[in-house]
Short mmCIF file of C-alpha atoms and ligand atoms in Angstrom, two decimals:
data_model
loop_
_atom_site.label_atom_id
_atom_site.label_comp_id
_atom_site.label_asym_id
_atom_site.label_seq_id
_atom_site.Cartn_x
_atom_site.Cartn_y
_atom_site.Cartn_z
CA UNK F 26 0.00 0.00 0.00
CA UNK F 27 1.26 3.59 -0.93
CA UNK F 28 1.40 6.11 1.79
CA UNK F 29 -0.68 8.15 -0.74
CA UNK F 30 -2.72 5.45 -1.22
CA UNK F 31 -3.38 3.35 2.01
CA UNK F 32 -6.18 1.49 2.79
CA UNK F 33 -7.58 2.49 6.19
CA UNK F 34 -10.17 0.29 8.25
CA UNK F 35 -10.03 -1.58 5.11
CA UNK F 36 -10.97 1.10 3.00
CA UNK F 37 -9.07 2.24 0.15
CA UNK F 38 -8.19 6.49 0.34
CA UNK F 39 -6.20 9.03 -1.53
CA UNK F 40 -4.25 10.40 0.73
CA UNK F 41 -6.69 11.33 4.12
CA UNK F 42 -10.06 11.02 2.01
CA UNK F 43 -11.75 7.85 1.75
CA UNK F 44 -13.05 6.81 -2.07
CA UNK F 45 -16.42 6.11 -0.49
CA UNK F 46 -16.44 9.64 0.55
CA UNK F 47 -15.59 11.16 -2.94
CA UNK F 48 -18.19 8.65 -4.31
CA UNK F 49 -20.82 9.84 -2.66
CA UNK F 50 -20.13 13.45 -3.52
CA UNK F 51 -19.19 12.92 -7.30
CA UNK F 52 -21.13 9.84 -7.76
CA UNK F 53 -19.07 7.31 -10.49
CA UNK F 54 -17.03 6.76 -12.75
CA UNK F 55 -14.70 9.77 -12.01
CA UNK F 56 -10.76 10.21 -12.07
CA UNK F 57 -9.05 11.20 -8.43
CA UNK F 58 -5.63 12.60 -7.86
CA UNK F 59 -3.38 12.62 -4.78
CA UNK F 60 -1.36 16.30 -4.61
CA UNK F 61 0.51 14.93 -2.42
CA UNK F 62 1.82 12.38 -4.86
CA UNK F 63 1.78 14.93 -7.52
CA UNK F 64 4.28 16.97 -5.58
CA UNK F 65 6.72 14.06 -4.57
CA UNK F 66 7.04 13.14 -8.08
CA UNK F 67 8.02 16.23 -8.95
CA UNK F 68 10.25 16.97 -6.07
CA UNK F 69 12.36 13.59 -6.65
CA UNK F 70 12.64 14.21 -10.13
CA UNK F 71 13.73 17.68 -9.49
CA UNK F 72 16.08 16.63 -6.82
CA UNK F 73 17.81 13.80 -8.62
CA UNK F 74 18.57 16.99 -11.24
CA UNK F 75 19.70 19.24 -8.62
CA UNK F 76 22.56 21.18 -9.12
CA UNK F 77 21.96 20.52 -12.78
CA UNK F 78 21.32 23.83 -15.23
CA UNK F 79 17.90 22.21 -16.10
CA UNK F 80 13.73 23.24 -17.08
CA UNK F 81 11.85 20.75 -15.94
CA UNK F 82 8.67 21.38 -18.75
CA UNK F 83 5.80 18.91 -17.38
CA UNK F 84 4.59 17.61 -20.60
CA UNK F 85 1.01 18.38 -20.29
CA UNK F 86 -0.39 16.17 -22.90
CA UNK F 87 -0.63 13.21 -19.92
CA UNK F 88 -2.79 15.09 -17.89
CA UNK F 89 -3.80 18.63 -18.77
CA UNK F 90 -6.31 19.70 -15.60
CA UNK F 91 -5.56 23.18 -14.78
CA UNK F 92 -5.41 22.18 -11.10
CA UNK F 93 -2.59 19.44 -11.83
CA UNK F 94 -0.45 22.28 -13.47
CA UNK F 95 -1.02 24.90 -11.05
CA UNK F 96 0.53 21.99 -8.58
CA UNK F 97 3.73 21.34 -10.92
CA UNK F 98 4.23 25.25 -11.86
CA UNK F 99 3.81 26.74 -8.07
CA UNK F 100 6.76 24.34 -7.39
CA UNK F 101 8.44 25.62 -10.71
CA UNK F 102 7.76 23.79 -13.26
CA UNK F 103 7.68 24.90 -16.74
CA UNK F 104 5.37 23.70 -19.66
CA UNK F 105 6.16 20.90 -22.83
CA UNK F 106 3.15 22.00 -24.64
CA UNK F 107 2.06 20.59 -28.25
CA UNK F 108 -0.99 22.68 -29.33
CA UNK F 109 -2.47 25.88 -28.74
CA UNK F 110 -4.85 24.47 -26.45
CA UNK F 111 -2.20 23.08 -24.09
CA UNK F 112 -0.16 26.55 -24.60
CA UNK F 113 -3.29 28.22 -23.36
CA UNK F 114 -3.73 25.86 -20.61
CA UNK F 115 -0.08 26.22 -19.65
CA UNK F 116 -0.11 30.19 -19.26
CA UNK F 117 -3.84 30.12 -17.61
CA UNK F 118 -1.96 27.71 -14.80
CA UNK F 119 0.44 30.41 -14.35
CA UNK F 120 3.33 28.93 -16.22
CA UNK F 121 5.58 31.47 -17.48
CA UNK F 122 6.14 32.09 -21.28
CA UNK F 123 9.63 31.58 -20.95
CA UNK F 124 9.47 27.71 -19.48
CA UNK F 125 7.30 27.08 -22.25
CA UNK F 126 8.76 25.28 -24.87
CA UNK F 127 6.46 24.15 -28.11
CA UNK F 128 6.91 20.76 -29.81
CA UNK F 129 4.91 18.47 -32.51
CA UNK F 130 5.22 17.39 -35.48
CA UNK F 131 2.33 19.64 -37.15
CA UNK F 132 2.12 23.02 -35.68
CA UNK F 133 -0.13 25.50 -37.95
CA UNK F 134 0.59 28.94 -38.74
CA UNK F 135 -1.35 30.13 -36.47
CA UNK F 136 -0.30 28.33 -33.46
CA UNK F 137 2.90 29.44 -33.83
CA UNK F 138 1.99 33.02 -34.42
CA UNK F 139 -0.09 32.83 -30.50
CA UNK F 140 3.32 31.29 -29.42
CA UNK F 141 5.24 33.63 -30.62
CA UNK F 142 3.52 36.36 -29.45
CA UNK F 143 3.82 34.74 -25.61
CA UNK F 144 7.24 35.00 -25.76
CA UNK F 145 8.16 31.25 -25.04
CA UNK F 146 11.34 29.94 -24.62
CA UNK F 147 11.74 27.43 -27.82
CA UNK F 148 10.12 25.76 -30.70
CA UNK F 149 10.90 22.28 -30.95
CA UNK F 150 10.84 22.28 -35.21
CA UNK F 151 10.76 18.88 -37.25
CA UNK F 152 10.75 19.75 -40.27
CA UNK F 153 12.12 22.28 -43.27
CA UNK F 154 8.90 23.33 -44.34
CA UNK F 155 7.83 24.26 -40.60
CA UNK F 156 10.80 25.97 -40.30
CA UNK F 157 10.17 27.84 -42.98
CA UNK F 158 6.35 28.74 -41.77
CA UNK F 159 7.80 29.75 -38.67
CA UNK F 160 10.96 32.04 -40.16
CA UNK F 161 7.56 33.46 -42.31
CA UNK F 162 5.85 34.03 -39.28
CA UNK F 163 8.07 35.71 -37.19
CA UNK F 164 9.57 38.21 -39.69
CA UNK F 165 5.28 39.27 -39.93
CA UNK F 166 5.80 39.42 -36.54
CA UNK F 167 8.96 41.45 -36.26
CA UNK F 168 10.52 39.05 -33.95
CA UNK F 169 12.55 36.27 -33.79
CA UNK F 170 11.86 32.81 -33.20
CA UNK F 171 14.31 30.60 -30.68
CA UNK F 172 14.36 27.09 -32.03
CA UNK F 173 15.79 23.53 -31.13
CA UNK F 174 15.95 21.22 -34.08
CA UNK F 175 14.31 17.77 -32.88
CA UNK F 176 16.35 14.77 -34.34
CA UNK F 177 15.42 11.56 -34.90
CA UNK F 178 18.54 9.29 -33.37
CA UNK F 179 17.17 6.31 -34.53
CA UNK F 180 17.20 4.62 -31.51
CA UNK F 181 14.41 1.35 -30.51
CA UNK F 182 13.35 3.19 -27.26
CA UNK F 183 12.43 -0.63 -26.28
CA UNK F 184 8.68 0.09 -25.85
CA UNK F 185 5.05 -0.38 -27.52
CA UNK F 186 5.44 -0.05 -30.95
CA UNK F 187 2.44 2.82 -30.67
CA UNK F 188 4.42 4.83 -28.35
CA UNK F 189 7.92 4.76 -29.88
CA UNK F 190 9.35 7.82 -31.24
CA UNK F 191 12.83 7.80 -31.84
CA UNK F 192 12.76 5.14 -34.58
CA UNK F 193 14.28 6.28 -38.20
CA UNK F 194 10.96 4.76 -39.82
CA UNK F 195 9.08 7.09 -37.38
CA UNK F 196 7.10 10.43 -38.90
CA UNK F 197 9.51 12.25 -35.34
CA UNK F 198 12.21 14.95 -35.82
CA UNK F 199 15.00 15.25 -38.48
CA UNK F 200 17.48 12.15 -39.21
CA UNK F 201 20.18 12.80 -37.09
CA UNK F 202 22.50 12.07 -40.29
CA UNK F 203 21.40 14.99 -41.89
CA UNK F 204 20.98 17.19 -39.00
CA UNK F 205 23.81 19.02 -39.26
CA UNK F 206 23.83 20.05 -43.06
CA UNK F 207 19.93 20.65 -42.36
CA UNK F 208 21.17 23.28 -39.77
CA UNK F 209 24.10 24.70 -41.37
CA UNK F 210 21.68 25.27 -44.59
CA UNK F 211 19.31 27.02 -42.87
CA UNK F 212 21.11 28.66 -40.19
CA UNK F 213 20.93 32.03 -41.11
CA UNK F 214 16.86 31.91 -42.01
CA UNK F 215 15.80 35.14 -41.05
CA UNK F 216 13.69 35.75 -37.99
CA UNK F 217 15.29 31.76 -36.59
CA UNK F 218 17.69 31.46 -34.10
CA UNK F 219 19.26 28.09 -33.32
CA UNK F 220 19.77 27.51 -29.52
CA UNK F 221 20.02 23.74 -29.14
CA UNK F 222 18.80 20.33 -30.57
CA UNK F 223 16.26 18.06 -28.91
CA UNK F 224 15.41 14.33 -28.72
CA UNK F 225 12.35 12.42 -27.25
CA UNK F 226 12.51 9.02 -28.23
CA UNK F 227 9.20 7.41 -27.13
CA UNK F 228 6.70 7.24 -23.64
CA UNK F 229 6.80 4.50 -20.70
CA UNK F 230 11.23 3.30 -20.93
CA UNK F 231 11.76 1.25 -18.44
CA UNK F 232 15.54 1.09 -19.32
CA UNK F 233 18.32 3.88 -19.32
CA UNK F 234 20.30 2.44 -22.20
CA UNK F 235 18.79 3.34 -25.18
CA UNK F 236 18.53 6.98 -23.65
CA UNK F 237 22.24 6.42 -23.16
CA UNK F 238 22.70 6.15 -26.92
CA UNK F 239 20.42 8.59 -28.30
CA UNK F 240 21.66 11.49 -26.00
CA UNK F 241 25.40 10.49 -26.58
CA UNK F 242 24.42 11.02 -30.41
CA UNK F 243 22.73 14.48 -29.37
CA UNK F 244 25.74 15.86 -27.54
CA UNK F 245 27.80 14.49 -30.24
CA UNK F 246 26.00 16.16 -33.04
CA UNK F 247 26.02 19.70 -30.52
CA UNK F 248 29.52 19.71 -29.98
CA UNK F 249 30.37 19.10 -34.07
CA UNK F 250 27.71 22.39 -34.05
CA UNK F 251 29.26 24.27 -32.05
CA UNK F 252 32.62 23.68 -33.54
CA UNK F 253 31.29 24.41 -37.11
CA UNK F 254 30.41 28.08 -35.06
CA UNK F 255 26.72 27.82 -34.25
CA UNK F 256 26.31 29.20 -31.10
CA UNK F 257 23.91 26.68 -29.27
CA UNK F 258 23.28 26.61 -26.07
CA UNK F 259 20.14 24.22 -24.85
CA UNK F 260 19.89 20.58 -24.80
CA UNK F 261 16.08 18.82 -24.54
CA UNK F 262 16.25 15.50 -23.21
CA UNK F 263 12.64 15.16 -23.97
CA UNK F 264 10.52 12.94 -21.39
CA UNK F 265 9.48 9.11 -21.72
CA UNK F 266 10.91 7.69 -18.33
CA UNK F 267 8.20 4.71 -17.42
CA UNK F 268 6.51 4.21 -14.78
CA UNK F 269 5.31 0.71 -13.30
CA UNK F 270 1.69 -0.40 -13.66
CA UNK F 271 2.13 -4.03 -12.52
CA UNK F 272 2.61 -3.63 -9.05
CA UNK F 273 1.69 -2.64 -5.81
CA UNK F 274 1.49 1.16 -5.33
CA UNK F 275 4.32 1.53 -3.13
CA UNK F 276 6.60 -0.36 -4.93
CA UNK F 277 5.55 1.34 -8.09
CA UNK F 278 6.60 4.50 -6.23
CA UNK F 279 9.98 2.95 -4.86
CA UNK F 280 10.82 1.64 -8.48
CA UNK F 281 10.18 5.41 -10.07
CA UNK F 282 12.26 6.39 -7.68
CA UNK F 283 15.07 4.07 -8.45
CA UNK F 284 14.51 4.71 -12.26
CA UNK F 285 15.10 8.33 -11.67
CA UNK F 286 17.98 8.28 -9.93
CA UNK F 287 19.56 6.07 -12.52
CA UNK F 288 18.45 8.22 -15.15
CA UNK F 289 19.95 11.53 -13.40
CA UNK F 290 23.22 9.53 -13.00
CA UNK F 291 23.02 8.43 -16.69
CA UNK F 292 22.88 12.17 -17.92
CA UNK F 293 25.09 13.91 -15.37
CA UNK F 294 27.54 11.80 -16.59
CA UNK F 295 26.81 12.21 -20.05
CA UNK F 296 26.98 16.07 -19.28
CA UNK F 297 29.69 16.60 -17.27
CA UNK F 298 31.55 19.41 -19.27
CA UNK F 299 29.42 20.36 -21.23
CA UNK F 300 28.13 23.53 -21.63
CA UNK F 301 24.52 23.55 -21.97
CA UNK F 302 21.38 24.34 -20.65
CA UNK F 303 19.05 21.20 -20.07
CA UNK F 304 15.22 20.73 -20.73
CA UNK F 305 13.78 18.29 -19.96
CA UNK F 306 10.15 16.98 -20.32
CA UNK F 307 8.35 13.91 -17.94
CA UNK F 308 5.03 13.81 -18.37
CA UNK F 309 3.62 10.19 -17.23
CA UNK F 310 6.51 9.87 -14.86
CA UNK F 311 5.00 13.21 -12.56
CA UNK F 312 1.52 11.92 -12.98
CA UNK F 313 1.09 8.68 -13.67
CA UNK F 314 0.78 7.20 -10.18
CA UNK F 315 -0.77 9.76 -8.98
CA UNK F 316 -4.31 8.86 -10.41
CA UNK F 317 -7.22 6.46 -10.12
CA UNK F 318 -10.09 6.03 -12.30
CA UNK F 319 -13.32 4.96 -9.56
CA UNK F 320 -15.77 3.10 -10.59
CA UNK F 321 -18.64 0.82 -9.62
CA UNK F 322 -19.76 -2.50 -10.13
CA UNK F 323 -23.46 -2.43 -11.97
CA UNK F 324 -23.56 -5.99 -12.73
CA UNK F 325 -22.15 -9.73 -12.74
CA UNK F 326 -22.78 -11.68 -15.21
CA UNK F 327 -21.93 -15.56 -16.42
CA UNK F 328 -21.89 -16.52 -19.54
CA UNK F 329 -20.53 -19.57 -20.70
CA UNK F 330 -17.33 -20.41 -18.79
CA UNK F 331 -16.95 -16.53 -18.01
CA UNK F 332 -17.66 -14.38 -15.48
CA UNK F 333 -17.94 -11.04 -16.25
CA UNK F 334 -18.20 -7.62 -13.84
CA UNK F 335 -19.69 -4.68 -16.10
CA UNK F 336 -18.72 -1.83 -14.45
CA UNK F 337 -20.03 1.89 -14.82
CA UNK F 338 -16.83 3.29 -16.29
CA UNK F 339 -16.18 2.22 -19.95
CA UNK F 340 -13.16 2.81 -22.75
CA UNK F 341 -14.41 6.21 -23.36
CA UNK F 342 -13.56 7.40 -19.82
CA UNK F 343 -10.06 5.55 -20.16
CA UNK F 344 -9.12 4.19 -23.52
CA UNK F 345 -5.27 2.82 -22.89
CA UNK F 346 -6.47 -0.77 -22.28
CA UNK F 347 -8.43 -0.82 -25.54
CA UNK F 348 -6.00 1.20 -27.60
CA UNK F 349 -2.80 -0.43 -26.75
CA UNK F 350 -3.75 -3.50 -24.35
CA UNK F 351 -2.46 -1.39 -22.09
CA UNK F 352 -2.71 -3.19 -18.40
CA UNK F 353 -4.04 -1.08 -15.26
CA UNK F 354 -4.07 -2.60 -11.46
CA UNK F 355 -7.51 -3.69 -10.64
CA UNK F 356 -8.02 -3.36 -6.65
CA UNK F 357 -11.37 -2.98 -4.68
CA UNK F 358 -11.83 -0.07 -2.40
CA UNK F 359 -12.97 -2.41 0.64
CA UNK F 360 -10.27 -4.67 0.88
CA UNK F 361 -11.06 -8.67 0.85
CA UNK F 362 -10.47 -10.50 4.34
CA UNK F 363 -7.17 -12.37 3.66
CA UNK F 364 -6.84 -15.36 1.93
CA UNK F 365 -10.02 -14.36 0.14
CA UNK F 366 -9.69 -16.86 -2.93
CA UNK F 367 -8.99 -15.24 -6.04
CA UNK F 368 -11.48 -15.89 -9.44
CA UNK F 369 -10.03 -14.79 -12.84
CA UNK F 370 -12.61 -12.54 -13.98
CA UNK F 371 -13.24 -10.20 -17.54
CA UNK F 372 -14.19 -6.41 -16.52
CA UNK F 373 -16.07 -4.49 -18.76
CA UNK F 374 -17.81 -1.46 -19.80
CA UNK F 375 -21.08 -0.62 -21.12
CA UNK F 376 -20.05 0.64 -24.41
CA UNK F 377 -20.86 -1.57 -27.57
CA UNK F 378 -18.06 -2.68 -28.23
CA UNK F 379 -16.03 -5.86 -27.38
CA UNK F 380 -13.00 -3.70 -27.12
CA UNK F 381 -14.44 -2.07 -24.24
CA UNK F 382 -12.24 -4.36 -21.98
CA UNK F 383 -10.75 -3.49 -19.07
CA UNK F 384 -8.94 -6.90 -18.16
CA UNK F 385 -9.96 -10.04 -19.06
CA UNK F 386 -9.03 -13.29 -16.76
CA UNK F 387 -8.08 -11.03 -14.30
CA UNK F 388 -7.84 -12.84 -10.60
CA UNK F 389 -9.86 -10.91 -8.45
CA UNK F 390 -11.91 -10.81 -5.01
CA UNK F 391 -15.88 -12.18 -5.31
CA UNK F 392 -17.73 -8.94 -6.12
CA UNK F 393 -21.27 -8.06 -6.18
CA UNK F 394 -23.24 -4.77 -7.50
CA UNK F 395 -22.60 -1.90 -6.12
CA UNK F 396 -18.95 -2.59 -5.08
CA UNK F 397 -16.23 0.11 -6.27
CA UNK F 398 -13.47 -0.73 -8.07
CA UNK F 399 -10.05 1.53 -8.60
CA UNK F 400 -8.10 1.50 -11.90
CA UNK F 401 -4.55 2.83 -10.44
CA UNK F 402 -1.99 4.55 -12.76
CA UNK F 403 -4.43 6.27 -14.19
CA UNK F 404 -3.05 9.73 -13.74
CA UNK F 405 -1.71 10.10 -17.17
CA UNK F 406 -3.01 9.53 -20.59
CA UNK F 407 -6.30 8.54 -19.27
CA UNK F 408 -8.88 11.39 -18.48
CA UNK F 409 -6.68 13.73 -21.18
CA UNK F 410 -7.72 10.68 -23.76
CA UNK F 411 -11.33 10.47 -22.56
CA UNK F 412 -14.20 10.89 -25.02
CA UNK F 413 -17.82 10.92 -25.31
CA UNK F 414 -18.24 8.31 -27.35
CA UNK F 415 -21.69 6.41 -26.77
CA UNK F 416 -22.77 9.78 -25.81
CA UNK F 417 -20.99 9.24 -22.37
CA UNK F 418 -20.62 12.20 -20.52
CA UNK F 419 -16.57 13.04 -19.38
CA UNK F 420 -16.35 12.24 -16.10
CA UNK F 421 -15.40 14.46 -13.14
CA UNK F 422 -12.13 15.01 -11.84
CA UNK F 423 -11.31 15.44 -8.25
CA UNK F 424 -8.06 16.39 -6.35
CA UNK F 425 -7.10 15.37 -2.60
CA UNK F 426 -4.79 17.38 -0.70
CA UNK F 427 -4.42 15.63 2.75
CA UNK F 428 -7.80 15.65 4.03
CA UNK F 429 -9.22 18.00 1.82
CA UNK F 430 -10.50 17.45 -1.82
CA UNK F 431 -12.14 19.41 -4.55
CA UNK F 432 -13.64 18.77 -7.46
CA UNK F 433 -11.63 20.39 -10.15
CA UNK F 434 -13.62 19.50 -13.54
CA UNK F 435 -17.15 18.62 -12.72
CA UNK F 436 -19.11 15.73 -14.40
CA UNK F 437 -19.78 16.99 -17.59
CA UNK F 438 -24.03 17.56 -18.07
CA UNK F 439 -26.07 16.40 -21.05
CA UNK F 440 -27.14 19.83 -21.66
CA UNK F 441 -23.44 20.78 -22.58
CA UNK F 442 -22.98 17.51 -24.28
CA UNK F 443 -25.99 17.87 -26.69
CA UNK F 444 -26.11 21.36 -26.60
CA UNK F 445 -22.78 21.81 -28.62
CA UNK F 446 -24.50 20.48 -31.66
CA UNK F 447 -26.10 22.87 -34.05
CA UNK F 448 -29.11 22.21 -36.64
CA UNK F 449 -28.71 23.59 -40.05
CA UNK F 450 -31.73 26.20 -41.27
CA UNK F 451 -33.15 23.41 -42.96
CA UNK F 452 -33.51 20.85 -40.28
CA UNK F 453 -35.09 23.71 -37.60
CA UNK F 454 -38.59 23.22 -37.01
CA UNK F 455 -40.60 25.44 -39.12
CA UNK F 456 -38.10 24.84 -42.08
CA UNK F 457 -38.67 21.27 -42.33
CA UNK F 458 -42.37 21.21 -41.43
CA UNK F 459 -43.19 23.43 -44.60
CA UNK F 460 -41.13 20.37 -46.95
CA UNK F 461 -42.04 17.53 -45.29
CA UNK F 462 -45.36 18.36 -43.23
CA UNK F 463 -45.59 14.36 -42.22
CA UNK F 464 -42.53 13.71 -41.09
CA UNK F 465 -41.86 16.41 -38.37
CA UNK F 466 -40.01 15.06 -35.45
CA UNK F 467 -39.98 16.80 -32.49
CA UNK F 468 -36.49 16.59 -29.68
CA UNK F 469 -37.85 16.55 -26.27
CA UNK F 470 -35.84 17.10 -23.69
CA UNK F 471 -35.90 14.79 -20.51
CA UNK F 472 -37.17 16.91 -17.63
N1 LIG E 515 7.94 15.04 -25.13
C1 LIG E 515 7.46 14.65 -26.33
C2 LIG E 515 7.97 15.27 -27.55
C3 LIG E 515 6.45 13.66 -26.38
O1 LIG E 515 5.98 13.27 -27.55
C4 LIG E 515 5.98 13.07 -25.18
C5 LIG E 515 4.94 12.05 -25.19
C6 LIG E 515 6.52 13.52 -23.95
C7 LIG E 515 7.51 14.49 -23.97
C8 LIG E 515 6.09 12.97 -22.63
O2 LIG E 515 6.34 11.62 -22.55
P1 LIG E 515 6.18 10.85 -21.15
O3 LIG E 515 7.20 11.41 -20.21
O4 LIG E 515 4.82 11.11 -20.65
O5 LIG E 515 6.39 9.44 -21.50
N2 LIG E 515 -0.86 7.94 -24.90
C9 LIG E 515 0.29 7.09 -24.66
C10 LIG E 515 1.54 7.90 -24.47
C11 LIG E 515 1.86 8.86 -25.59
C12 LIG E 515 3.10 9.70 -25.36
C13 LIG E 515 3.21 10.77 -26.39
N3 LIG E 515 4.36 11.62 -26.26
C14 LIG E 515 -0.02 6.18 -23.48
O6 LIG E 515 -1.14 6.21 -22.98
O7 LIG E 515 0.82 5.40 -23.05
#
């Protein structure tokens, strides 16, 4: 049991609130976060860099609630941001322009004309043509752009093929065997000003050594830069340290730890000497263990050899297990007397679709309606990927600080939901009475 995370009277709580408690004000499914967690993954990231000239950017893309980067940027934390929706969300949080930096593979004109006008630190470019969009853009804008050239090191980050990056078959960053003509062409662009190179090479590493390699090739390439005169100054690391889903919550914290701290040893040796500044940009790693998706039990069924436990949350409200057979802990919030005997069990949503699988054979506790259910590690990529497919409402997100929570995105209602949609002139009601006077359906809304 995590200390964020303990189960009290045989109850499961984030930190000093008990689930049952948030239930009952939220009702289910909903996502819950521990602050507390959230700032102890920060701080031992940020310590194992200490003493380091580094940005930590919280990649926002794993979990974008304006209350979960308020948390990371009150502690410091700049912003990895890949849209203009997350650069917006970054600078409402409070994160300053200048810990901002800007990467993707497909930024429009337009996005990088808002970013440029914020003032943020760098633009993480991929390609010649955005380049050249974004020398465009900032001589119409009178400034001038500050830009790290992503390379591809062609590196196997050792991970799901759907979340590696760093691959030379991958649509990421600029071969790293061309990199340097590509910036020596283009050096003098006007309104573009090289200050450093970047790398990400994919999401959820478990292992430091293909890091190893593709930085090596990055500091390699930067010091062959700066020798041909370009005056760079910034390496980003990029993010993609793992986190572990298969085990108990405290020993998923206790191995992140461990991972870090091998990671901070692999780069301050890697950058002792050197003279750069460092970005760097965890997402998952910050947040990932810091979340649960709640949810409740609405019925057991058998069919044929199978039992299955339908539960109220479905792959809208957290996709990764149907997208990438991704696996989540499964633990009840009251906890089983011990030596409770285990059944293998499938547990699935209500959405039409077979996909809509949480876990199948998965050996778990006898449960009956009603019971609650936690999905842990489901503090990154999970709400952010949540849709409202089967006309599913997004569920509510809550944060627990000690013994206090709030809500901090309420259950979206149907009225929002529906109410987004527009009919065209020819569909409203007088319009297609007059061409179709039989066939006049009316929408009623349920009081
Ligand atoms: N920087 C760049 C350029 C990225 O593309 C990403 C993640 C990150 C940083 C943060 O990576 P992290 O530290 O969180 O691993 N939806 C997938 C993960 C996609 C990751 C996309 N890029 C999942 O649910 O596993």
């Amino acid at each position: 049991m995590s200390q964020f995370f303990p189960y009290r009277d045989g109850r499961l709580q984030v930190s000093g609130v008990a689930i049952e408690r948030l239930a009952e004000a939220v009702d289910t499914p909903f996502y819950c976060y521990s602050a507390d967690a959230l700032e102890e993954s920060y701080q031992t990231f940020a310590a194992a860099l200490s003493g380091l000239p580094a940005t930590i950017c919280y990649a926002l893309k794993a979990n974008s609630n304006q209350a979960v980067i308020k948390t990371f940027a009150d502690l410091g934390a700049g912003a990895d941001v890949v849209s203009e929706g997350e650069l917006r969300r970054a600078l409402a949080a409070g994160v300053p322009a200048e810990r901002i930096v800007f990467a993707g593979v497909g930024k429009k004109g337009s996005e990088l004309a808002t970013a440029l006008d914020a003032g943020i630190l760098q633009f993480n470019v991929e390609s010649l043509s955005e380049l050249k969009l974004l020398s465009q853009v900032a001589q119409q804008r009178g400034t001038t752009a500050p830009v790290a050239l992503r390379i591809n090191p062609d590196v196997d980050a050792g991970t799901l093929d759907q979340i590696t990056t760093g691959r030379a078959d991958s649509k990421f960053g600029i071969d790293a065997r061309e990199a340097r003509d590509f910036l020596l062409r283009n050096r003098s662009l006007p309104g573009i000003r090289f200050d450093g190179l970047a790398v990400h090479i994919g999401s959820q590493l478990t292992d430091v050594a293909p890091y190893r390699t593709a930085f090596q090739r990055l500091i390699d390439l930067y010091l062959e830069l700066r020798g041909a005169g370009v005056p760079l100054r910034r390496l980003d690391l990029g993010g993609g340290i793992g986190i572990s889903y298969k085990h108990h919550l405290q020993q998923q914290i206790d191995e992140a730890a461990a991972r870090v701290r091998d990671y901070a040893q692999m780069v301050r040796g890697l950058v002792a000497g050197l003279d750069a500044e460092l970005v760097f940009e965890p997402g998952r790693l910050l947040v990932g263990n810091a979340g649960l998706l709640v949810t409740r039990v609405l019925y057991v069924k058998d069919n044929s050899e199978r039992r299955f436990v339908i539960v109220d949350a479905a792959m809208n409200d957290l996709i990764r297990p149907s997208l990438y057979d991704a696996w989540h802990e499964i633990l009840p919030v009251r906890s089983p007397a011990p030596d409770t005997p285990l059944r293998p069990v499938d547990v699935v949503g209500p959405v039409c679709e077979s996909t809509d699988t949480f876990a199948k054979q998965r050996p778990l506790p006898p449960l009956a309606e009603g019971d609650l259910l936690v999905f842990s590690s489901a503090g990154a990529y999970s709400f952010v990927m949540a849709s409202t497919y089967n006309s599913r409402p997004l569920p509510p997100e809550v944060l627990v600080r000690g013994e206090r929570f709030a809500v901090v995105r309420a259950r979206m209602d149907y009225d929002t939901m529906i109410g987004q949609d527009r009919l065209p002139d020819w569909l409203e009601d007088g319009a297609s009475a007059d061409r179709q006077p039989g066939a006049r359906v009316r929408a009623r809304g349920v009081a």
